[in-house]
Coordinates of C-alpha atoms in Angstrom, one line a residue:
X1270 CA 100.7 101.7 92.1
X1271 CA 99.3 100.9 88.2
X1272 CA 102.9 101.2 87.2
X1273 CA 104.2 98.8 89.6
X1274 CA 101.2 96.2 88.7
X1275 CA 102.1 96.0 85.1
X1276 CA 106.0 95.6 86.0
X1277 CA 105.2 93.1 88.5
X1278 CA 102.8 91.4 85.5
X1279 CA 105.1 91.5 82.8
X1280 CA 107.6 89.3 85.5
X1281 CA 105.5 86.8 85.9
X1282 CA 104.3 86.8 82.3
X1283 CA 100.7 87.1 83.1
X1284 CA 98.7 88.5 80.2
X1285 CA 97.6 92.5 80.0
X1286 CA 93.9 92.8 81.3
X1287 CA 91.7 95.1 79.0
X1288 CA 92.3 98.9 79.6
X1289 CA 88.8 99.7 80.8
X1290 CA 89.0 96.8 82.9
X1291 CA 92.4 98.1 84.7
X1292 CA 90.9 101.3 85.0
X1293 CA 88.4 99.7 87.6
X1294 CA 90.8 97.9 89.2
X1295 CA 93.2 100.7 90.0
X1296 CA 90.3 102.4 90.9
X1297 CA 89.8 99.7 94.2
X1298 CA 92.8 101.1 95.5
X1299 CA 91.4 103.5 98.0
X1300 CA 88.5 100.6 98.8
X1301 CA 91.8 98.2 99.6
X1302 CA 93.4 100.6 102.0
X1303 CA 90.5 101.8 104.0
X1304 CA 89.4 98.2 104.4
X1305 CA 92.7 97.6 105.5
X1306 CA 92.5 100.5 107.6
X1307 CA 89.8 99.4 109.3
X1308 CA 90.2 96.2 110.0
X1309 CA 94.0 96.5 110.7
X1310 CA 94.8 97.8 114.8
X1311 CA 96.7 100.3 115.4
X1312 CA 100.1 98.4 116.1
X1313 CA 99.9 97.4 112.4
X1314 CA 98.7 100.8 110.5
X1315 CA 102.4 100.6 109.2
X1316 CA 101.3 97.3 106.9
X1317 CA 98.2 98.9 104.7
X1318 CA 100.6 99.3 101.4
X1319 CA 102.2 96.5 101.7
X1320 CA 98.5 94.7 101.9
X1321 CA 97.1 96.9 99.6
X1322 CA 99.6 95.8 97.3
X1323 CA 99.5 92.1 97.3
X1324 CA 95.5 92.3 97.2
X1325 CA 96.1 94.5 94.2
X1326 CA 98.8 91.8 92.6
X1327 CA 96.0 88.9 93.3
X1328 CA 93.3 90.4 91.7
X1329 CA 95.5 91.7 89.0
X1330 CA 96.3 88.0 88.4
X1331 CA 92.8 86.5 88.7
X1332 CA 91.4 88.5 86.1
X1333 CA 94.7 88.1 83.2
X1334 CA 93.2 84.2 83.6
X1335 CA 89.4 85.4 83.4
X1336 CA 89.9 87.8 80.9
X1337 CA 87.4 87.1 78.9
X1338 CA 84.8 88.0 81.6
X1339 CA 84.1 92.1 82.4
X1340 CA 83.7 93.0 85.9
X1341 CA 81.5 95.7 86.8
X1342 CA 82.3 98.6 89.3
X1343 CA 80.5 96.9 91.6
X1344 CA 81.7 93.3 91.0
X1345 CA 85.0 94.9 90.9
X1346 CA 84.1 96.3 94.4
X1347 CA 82.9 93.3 95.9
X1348 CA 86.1 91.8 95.0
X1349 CA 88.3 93.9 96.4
X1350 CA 86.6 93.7 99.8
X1351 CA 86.3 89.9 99.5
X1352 CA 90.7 89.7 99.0
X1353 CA 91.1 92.5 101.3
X1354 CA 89.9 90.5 104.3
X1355 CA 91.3 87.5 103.0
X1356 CA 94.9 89.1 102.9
X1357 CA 94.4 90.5 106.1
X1358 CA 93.2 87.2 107.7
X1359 CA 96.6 85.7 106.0
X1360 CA 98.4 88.7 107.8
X1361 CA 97.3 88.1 111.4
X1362 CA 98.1 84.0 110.8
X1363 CA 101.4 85.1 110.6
X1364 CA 101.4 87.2 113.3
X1365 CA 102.0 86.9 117.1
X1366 CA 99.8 90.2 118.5
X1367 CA 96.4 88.3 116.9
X1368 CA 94.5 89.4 120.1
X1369 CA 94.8 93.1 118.8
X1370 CA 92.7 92.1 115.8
X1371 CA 89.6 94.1 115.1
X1372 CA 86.7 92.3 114.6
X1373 CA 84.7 92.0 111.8
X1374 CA 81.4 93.0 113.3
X1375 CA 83.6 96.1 115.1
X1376 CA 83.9 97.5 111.2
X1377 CA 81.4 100.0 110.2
X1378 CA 80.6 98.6 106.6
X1379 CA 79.6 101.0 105.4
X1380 CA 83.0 103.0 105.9
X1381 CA 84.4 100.3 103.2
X1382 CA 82.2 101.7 100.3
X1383 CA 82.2 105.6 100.6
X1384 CA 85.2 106.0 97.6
X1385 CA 83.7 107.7 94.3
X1386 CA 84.0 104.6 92.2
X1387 CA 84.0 106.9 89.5
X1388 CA 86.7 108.8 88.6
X1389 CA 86.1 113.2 89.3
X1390 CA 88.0 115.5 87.3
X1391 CA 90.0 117.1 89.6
X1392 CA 89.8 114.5 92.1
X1393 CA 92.6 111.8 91.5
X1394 CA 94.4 109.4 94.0
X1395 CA 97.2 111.6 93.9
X1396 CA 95.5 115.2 94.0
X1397 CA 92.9 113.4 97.0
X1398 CA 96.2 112.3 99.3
X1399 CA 97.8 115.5 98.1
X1400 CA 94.6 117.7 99.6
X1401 CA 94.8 115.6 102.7
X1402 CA 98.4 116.1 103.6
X1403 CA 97.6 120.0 103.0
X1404 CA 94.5 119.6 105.5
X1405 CA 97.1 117.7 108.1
X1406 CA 99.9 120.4 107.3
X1407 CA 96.9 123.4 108.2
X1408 CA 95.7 121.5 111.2
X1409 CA 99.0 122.0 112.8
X1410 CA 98.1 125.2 113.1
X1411 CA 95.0 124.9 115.4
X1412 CA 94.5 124.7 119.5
X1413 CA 94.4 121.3 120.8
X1414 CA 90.4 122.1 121.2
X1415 CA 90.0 122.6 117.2
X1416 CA 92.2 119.3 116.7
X1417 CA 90.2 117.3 118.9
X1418 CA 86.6 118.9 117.1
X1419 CA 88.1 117.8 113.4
X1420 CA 89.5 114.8 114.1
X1421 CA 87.3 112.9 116.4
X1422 CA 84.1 114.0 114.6
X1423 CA 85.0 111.5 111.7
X1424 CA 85.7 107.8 111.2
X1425 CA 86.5 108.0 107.4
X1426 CA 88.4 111.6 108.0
X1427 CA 90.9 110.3 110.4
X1428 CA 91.6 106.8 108.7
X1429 CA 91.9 108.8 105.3
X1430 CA 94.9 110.5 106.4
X1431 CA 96.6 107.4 108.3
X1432 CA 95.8 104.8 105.3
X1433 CA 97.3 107.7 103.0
X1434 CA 100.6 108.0 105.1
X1435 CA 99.6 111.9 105.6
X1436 CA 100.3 110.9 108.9
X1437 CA 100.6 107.9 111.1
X1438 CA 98.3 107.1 114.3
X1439 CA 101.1 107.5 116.5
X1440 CA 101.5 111.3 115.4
X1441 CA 97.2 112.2 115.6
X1442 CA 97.3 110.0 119.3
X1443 CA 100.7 112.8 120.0
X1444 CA 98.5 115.7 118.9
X1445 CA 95.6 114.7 120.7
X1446 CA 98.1 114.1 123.6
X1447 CA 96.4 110.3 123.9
X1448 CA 98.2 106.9 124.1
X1449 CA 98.3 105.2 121.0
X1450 CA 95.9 102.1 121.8
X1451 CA 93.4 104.3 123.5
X1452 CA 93.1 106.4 120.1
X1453 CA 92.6 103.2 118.3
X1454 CA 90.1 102.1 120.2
X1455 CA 88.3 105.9 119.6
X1456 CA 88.3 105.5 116.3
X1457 CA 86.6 102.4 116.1
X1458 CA 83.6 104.2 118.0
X1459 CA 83.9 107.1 115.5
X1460 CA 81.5 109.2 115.2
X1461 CA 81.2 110.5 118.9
X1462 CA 78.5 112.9 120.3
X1463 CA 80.5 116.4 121.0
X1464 CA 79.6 115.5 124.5
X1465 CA 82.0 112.2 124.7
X1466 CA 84.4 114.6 122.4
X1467 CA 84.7 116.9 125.7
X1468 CA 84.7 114.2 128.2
X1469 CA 88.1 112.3 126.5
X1470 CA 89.3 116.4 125.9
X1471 CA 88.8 116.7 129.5
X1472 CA 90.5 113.1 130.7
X1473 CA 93.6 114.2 128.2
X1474 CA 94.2 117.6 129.7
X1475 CA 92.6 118.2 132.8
X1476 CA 90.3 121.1 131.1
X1477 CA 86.5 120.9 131.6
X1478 CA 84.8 122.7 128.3
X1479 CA 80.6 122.8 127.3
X1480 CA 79.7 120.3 124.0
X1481 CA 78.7 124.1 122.9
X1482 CA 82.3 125.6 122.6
X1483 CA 83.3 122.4 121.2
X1484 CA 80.9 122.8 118.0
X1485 CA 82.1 126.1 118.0
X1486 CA 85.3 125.2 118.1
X1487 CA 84.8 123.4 114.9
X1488 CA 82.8 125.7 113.4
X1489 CA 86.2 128.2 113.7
X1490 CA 88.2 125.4 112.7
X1491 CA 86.5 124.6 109.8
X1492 CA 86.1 128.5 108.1
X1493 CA 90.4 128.9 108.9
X1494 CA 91.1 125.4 107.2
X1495 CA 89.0 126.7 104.3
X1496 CA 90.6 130.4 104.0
X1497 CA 94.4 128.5 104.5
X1498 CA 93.0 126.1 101.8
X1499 CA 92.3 128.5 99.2
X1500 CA 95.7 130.2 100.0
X1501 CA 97.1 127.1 98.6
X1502 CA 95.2 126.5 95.6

C-alpha cells in the first residue's frame, strides 16, 4: 500500500512527506478499512480497498501541501476517520442501492479506534492479515456450532477478516448457512448474548441447543484454534 502511495505521488509530482510522518499515515490503514467496513453494507464489502486507497491518496496529498505541520497519532487518527466517511458518502452518491446504507448512528464508534496505533514487533499489517487467514483456514475445520460461537461473538473479529479479504461476507453467511443480508444485518448487532447466538443457530438449522453448550462450544473451539495455531508457527 506505502509503495503504491509514493508511485502514485511521484506521478502527480506532489512533494515526499517526512518519514516519521508517513510512518503514521500508513499506520491509518487498518483505521480506513474497518471504518469502511463498518459503514459499508454488505452488497458493497467488495469496495473497502479501493476506498481505503483513495482516502489514503487524499490524505497523502493534503499533508505534501501542509508539510510543514506534524500530525500526531491522534490527529493522524481523526483524520483518517474524518476522509473515510467523506469517501464513503462520495461512494453511495454515486450509487443506485443508497437505501442499503448503514447509518452513522448504527456504527459502534468505538469499533473505528481499536487498531494499535503503534507499531508491535511481531505484529505488522502483513503478519496481522497473514494470522487471520490462518485463523479462517483453521475454522474450516470446526462444527457449524463452533463456527457460529467464534464468529458471532465478535463485531471487530468478523469485519477483520472480511476488510482483510481473508474471506468475503458471502463465504462466513455460506458457513453459517445464512443469507447474505441477514448476516449483515447480525453483524451490525455484534456482540450477541449466547442466548440470541442459539436462537439464529436454531432458525438456520432446525437444531434447538442450551446458551450452555454454546459457551462450551467456544470454549473447545477456542483451545483447538490455539493448538492448530502453534502447529503453524
Amino acid at each position: 500500500m506505502g509503495e503504491t502511495v509514493s508511485e502514485e505521488n511521484k506521478q502527480t509530482g506532489n512533494s515526499e512527506i517526512s518519514g516519521e510522518q508517513e510512518k503514521l499515515l500508513l499506520q491509518t490503514i487498518p483505521i480506513i478499512r474497518r471504518i469502511a467496513g463498518s459503514k459499508l453494507s454488505a452488497f458493497y464489502y467488495d469496495s473497502i480497498e479501493d476506498i481505503t486507497q483513495k482516502v489514503l491518496l487524499k490524505l497523502w496529498k493534503w499533508k505534501s501541501i501542509r508539510n510543514d505541520k506534524n500530525l500526531t497519532v491522534e490527529e493522524w487518527k481523526k483524520l483518517a476517520n474524518t476522509a473515510t466517511q467523506n469517501e464513503v458518502n462520495t461512494f453511495y452518491s454515486h450509487n443506485s442501492k443508497k437505501e442499503t446504507r448503514l447509518s452513522d448512528t448504527e456504527i459502534p464508534e468505538e469499533l473505528f479506534f481499536k487498531v494499535p496505533t503503534e507499531k508491535i514487533e511481531g505484529n505488522t499489517e502483513l503478519e496481522a492479515r497473514s494470522l487471520l487467514v490462518c485463523v479462517w483456514k483453521v475454522m474450516q475445520s470446526f462444527t457449524l456450532r463452533q463456527k457460529y460461537s467464534i464468529l458471532l461473538q465478535n463485531q471487530e473479529f468478523i469485519v477483520d477478516l472480511i476488510t482483510t479479504k481473508c474471506c468475503k461476507i458471502s463465504e462466513i453467511a455460506d458457513v453459517l448457512m445464512l443469507e447474505k443480508d441477514v448476516l449483515a444485518r447480525i453483524i451490525r448487532e455484534l456482540p450477541l448474548p449466547d442466548e440470541e447466538i442459539c436462537n439464529i443457530f436454531e432458525q438456520a438449522t432446525g437444531e434447538k441447543i442450551t446458551p450452555k453448550q454454546m459457551w462450551e462450544s467456544r470454549s473447545k473451539s477456542k483451545v483447538k484454534l490455539l493448538a492448530e495455531l502453534k502447529k503453524l508457527s
